CSV table of C-alpha atoms in Angstrom, one decimal:
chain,number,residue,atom,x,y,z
E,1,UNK,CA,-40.2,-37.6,-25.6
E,2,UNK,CA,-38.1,-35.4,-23.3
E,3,UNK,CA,-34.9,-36.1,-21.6
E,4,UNK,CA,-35.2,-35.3,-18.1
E,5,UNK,CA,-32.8,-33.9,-15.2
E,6,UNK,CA,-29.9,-33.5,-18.1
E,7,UNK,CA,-28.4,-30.6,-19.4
E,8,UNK,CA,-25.4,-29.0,-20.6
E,9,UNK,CA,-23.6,-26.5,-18.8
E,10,UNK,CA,-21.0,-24.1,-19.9
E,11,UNK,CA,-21.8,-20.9,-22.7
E,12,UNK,CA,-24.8,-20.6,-23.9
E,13,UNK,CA,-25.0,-18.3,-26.8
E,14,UNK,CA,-28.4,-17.2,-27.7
E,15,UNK,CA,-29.2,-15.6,-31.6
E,16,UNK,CA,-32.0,-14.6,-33.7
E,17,UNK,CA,-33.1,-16.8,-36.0
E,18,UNK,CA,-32.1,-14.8,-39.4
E,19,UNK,CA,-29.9,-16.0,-42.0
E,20,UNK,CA,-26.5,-16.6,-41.3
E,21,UNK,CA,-27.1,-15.9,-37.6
E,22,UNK,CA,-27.0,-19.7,-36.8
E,23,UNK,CA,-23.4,-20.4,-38.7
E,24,UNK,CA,-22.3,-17.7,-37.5
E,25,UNK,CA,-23.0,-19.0,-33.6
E,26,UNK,CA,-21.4,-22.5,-34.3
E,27,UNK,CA,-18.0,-20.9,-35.3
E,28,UNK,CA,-18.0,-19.6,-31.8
E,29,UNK,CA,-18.5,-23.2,-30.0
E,30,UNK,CA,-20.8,-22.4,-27.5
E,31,UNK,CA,-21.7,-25.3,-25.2
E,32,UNK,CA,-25.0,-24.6,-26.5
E,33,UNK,CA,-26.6,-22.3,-29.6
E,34,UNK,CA,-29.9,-21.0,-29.0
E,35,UNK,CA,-32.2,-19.9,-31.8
E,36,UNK,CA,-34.7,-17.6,-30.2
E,37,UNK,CA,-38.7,-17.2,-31.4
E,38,UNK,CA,-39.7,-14.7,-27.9
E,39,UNK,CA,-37.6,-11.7,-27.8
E,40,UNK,CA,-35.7,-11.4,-30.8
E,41,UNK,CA,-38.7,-11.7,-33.0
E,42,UNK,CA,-41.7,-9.4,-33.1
E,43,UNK,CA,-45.3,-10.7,-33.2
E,44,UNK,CA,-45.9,-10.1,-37.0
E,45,UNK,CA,-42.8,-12.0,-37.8
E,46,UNK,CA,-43.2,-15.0,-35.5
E,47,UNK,CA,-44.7,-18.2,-37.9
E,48,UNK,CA,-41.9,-17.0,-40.4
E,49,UNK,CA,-39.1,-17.4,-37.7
E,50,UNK,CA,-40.9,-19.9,-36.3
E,51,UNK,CA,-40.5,-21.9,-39.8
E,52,UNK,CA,-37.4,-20.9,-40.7
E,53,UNK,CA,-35.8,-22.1,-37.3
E,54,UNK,CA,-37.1,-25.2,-37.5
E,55,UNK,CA,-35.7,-26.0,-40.4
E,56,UNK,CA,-32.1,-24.5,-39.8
E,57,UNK,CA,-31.9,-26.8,-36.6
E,58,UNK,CA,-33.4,-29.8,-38.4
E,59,UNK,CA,-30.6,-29.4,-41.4
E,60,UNK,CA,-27.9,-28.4,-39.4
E,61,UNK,CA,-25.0,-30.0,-39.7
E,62,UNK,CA,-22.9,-31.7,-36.4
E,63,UNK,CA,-20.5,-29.0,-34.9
E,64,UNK,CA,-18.3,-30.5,-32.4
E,65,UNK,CA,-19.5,-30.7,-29.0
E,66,UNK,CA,-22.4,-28.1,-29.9
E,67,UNK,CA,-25.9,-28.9,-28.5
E,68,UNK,CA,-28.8,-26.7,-30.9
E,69,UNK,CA,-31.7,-25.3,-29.1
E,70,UNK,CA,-34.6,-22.9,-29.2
E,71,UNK,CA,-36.1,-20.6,-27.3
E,72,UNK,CA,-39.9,-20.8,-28.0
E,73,UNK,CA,-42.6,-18.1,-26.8
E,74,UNK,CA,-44.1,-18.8,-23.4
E,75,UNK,CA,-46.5,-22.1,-24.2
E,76,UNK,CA,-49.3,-20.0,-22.1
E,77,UNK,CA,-49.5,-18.2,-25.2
E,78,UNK,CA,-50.8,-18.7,-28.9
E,79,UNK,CA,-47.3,-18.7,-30.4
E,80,UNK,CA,-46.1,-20.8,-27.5
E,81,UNK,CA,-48.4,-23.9,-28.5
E,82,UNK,CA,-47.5,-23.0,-32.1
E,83,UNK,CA,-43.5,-23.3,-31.6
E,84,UNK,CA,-43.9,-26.5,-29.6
E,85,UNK,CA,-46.3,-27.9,-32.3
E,86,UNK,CA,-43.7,-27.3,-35.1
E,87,UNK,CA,-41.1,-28.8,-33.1
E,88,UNK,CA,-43.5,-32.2,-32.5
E,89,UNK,CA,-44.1,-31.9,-36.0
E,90,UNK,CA,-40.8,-31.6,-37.3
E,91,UNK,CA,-39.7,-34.5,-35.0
E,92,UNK,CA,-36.8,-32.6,-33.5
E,93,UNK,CA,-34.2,-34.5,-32.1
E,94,UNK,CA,-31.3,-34.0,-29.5
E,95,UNK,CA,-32.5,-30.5,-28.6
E,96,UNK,CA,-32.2,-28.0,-25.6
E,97,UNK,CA,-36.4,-26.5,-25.7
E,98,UNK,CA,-35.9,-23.3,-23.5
E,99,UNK,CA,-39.2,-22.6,-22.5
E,100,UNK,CA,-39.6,-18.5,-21.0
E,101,UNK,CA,-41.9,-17.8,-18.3
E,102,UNK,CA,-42.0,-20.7,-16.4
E,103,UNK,CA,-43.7,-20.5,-13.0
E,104,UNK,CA,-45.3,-24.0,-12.3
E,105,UNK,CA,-44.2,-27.5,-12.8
E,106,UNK,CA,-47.4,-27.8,-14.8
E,107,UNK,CA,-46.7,-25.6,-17.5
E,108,UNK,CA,-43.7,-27.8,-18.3
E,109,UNK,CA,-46.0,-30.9,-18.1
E,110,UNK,CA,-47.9,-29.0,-20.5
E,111,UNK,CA,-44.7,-29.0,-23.1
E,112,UNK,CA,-43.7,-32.9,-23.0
E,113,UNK,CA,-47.2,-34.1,-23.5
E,114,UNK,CA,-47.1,-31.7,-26.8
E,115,UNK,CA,-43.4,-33.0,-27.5
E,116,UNK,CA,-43.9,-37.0,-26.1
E,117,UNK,CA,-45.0,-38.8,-29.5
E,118,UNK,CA,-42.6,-37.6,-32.1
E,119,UNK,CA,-39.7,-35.4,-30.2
E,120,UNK,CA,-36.9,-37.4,-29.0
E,121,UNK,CA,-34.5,-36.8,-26.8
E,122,UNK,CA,-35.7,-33.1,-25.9
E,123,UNK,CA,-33.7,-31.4,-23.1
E,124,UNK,CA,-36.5,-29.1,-21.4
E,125,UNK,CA,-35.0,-26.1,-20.0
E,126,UNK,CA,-37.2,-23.3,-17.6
E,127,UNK,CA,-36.3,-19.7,-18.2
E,128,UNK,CA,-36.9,-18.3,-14.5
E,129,UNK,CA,-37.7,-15.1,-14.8
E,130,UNK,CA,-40.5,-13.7,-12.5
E,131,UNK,CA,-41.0,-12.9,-8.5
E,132,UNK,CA,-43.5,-16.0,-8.5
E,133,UNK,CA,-41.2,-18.5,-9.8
E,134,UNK,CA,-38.8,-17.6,-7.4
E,135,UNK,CA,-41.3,-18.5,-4.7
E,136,UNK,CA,-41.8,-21.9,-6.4
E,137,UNK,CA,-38.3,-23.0,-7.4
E,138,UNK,CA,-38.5,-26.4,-5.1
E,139,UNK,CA,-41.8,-27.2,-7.5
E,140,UNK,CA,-40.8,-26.3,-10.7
E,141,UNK,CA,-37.2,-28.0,-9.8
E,142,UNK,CA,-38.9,-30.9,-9.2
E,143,UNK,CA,-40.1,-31.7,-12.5
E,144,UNK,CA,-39.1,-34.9,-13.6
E,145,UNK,CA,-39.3,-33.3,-17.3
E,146,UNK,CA,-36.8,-30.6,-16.5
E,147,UNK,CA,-33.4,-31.0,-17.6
E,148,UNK,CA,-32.1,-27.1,-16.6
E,149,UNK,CA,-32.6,-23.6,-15.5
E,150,UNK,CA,-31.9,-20.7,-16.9
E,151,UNK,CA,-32.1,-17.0,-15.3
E,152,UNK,CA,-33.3,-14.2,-16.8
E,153,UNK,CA,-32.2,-11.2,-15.6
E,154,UNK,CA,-34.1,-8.8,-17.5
E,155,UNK,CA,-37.6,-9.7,-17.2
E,156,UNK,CA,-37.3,-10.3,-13.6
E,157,UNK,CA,-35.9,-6.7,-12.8
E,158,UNK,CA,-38.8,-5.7,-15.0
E,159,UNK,CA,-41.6,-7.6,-12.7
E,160,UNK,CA,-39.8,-7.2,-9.4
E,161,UNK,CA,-39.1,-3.6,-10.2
E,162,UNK,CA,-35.6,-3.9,-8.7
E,163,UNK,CA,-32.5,-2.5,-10.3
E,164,UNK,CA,-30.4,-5.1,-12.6
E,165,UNK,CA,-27.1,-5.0,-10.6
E,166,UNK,CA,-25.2,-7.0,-9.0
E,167,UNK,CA,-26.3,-6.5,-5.1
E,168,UNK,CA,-30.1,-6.0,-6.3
E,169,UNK,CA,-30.1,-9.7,-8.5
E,170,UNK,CA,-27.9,-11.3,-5.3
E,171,UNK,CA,-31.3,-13.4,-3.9
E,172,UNK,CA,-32.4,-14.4,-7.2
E,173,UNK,CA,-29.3,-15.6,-8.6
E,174,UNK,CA,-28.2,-17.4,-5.2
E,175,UNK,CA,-31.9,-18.7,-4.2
E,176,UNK,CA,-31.6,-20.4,-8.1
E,177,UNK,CA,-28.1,-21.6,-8.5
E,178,UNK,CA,-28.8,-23.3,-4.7
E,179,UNK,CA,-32.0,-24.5,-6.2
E,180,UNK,CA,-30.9,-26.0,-9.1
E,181,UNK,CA,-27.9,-27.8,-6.9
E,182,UNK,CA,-30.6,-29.4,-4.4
E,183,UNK,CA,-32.1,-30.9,-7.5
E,184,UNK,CA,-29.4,-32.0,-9.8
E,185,UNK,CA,-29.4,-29.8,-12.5
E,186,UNK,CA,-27.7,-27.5,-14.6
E,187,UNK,CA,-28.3,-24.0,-13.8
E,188,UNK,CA,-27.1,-21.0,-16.4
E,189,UNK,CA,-27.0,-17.6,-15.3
E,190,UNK,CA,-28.3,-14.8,-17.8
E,191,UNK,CA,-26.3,-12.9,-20.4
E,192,UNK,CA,-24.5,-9.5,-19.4
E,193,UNK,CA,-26.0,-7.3,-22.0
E,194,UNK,CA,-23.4,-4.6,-21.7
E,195,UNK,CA,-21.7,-5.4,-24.9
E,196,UNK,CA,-18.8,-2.7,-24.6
E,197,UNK,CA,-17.8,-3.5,-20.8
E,198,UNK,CA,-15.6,-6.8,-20.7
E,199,UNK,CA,-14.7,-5.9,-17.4
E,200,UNK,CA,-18.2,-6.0,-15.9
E,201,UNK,CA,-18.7,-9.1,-18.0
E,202,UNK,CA,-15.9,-10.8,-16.4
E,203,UNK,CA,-17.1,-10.1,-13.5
E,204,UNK,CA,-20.5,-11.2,-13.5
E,205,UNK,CA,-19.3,-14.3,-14.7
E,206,UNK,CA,-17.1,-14.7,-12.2
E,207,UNK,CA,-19.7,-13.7,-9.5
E,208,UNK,CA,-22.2,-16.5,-11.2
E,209,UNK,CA,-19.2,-19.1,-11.1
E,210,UNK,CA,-19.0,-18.1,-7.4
E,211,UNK,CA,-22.8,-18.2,-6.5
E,212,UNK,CA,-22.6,-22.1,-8.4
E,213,UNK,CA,-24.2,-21.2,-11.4
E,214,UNK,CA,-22.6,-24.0,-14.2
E,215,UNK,CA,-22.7,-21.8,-17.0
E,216,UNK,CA,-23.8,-18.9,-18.3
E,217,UNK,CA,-25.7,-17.2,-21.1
E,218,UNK,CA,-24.3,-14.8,-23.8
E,219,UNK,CA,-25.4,-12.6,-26.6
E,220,UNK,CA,-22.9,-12.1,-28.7
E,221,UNK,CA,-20.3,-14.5,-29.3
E,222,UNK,CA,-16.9,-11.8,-28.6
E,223,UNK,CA,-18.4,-12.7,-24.8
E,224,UNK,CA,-17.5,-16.5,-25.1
E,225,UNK,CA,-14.2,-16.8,-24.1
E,226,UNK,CA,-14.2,-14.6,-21.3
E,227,UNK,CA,-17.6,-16.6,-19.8
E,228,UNK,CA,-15.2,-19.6,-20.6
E,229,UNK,CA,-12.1,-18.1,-18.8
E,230,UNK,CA,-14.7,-17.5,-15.6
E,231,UNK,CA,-15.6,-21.0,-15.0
E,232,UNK,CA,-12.5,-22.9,-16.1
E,233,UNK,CA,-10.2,-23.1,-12.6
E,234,UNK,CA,-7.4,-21.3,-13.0
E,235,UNK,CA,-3.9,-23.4,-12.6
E,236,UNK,CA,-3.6,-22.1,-9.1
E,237,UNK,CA,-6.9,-23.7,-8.3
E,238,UNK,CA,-6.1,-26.8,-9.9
E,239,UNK,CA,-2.9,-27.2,-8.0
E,240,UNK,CA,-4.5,-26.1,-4.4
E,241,UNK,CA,-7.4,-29.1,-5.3
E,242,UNK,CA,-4.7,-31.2,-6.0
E,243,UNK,CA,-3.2,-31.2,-2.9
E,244,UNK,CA,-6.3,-31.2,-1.1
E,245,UNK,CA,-7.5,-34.8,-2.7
E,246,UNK,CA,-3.5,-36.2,-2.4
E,247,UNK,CA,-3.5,-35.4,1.4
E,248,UNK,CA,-6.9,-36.5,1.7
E,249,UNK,CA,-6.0,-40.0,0.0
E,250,UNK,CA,-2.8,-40.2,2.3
E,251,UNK,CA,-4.6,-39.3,5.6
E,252,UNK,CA,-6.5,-42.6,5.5
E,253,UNK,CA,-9.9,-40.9,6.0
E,254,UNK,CA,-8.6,-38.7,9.0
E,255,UNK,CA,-8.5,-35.0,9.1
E,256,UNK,CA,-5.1,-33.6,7.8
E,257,UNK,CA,-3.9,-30.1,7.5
E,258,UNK,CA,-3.0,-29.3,3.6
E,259,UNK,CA,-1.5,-25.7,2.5
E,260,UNK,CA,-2.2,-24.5,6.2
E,261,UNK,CA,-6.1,-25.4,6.5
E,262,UNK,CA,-7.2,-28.4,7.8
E,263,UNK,CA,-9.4,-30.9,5.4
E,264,UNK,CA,-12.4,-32.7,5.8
E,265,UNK,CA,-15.1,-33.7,3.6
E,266,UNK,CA,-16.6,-30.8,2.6
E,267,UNK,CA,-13.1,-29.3,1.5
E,268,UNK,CA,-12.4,-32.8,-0.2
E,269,UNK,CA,-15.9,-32.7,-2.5
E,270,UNK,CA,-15.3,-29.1,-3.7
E,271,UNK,CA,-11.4,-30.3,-4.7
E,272,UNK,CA,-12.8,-32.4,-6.7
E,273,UNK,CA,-15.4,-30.8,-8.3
E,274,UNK,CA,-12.6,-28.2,-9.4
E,275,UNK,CA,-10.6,-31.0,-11.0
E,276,UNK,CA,-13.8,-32.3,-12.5
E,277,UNK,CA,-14.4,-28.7,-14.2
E,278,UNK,CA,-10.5,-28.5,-15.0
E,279,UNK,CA,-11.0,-32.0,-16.9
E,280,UNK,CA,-7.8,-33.4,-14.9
E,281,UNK,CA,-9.3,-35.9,-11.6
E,282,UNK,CA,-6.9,-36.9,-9.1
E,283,UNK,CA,-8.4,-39.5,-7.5
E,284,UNK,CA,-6.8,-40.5,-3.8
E,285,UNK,CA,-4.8,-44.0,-3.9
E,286,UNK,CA,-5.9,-45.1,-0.9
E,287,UNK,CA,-8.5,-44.5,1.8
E,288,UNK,CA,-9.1,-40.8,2.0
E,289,UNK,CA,-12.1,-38.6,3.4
E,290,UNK,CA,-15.5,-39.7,1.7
């Protein structure tokens, strides 16, 4: 059974699935900790990963507000069918399933009828990764299995044959982020793989934080904090969205100038989604722009 249109946001740190690898991921506190059976692992190695990651997320222990997950092999494929029959098999519980390739709602149909009888709670996540699935984002979105989206930045320079910067990933990133807002669900932009440039990871994060993205991947765990810094409002914001929901609340549902730009609703609903990221609502007393 899969939990649909639900999803954790935030860092999502993705490992291999060697010894170690996992423990080490949880000490970081990632939103989310990703074993991964596609990329990482090469085809003659895949059933023993396979096996071993199965059982390191069945036996792991609870880390805080950690949620475990795999990333399985594309289920149009023979190890595909063969991750999401060990996970039905092993009964997996409580789980973010990223599934790669996605480019029709049917394919993840295909996953929670493998996953219905004996996985619980499942978290169904589509790696968008190819010109096609771009083209079908409203159908895939629309899945009432899916519970997030996930961009990979890699493979879809690969199949697009476009460059993976910033300006040439702009449509992609926006036209999914927008997507995944239209539909309710988390969306999670891809990792930076540039290991030894914090300064271009900082700002790709902070580009995906401004596109709307809710979180973002990582693949090491030295790029956690600053992915956390990039989408955690800085006191400045907090204080502007403050006194944009106060003089909304006092202005009795009437337009009202606040820090020198006027207010209405649209200015209102960001305000508070900044206080809702920032963990600290200020809800108006009375009244106030809806």
């Amino acid at each position: 059974m899969t939990t649909p249109r639900t999803g954790p946001g935030g860092t999502w740190l993705i490992t291999p699935p060697s010894d170690g690898r996992l423990e080490a991921a949880l000490r970081a506190e990632p939103d989310v900790a990703l074993l991964d059976l596609e990329d990482s692992v090469p085809p003659y190695g895949k059933d023993t990963a396979r096996t071993a990651a199965v059982a390191h997320l069945g036996a792991a222990p609870v880390h805080g507000a950690t949620v475990l997950g795999l990333r399985v092999n594309a289920p149009g494929t023979v190890h595909g069918l063969k991750d999401l029959v060990a996970v039905a098999d092993a009964g997996l519980h409580d789980v973010v399933l990223l599934v790669p390739k996605v480019e029709s709602a049917r394919e993840l149909e295909l996953v929670a009828q493998v996953l219905k009888e004996t996985a619980t709670g499942v978290r169904v996540c589509a790696l968008i990764e190819t010109p096609r699935a771009l083209l079908r984002l409203d159908d895939i979105f629309a899945s009432p299995v899916l519970g997030g989206v996930v961009f990979g930045a890699a493979d879809y320079a690969a199949a697009s044959g476009c460059r993976r910067t910033s300006s040439a990933l702009w449509w992609a990133r926006s036209s999914i982020a927008a997507a995944a807002a239209a539909h309710g669900i988390p969306s999670i932009d891809s990792p930076y793989f540039d290991l030894g440039n914090p300064e271009g990871l900082r700002r790709d994060a902070q580009e995906a934080r401004d596109l709307g993205f809710t979180g973002k991947g990582a693949v090491h765990p030295d790029q956690l904090p600053l992915i956390r810094a990039a989408f955690c409002p800085t006191d400045e914001e907090v204080a502007q969205a403050q006194a944009v929901v106060s003089a909304a609340g006092r202005s009795g549902g009437q337009l009202v100038r606040s820090g020198g730009q006027m207010v209405g609703p649209p200015l209102v609903v960001a305000a508070r989604a900044v206080l809702d990221r920032a963990g600290s609502r200020t809800e108006p007393s009375h009244g106030g722009i809806q």
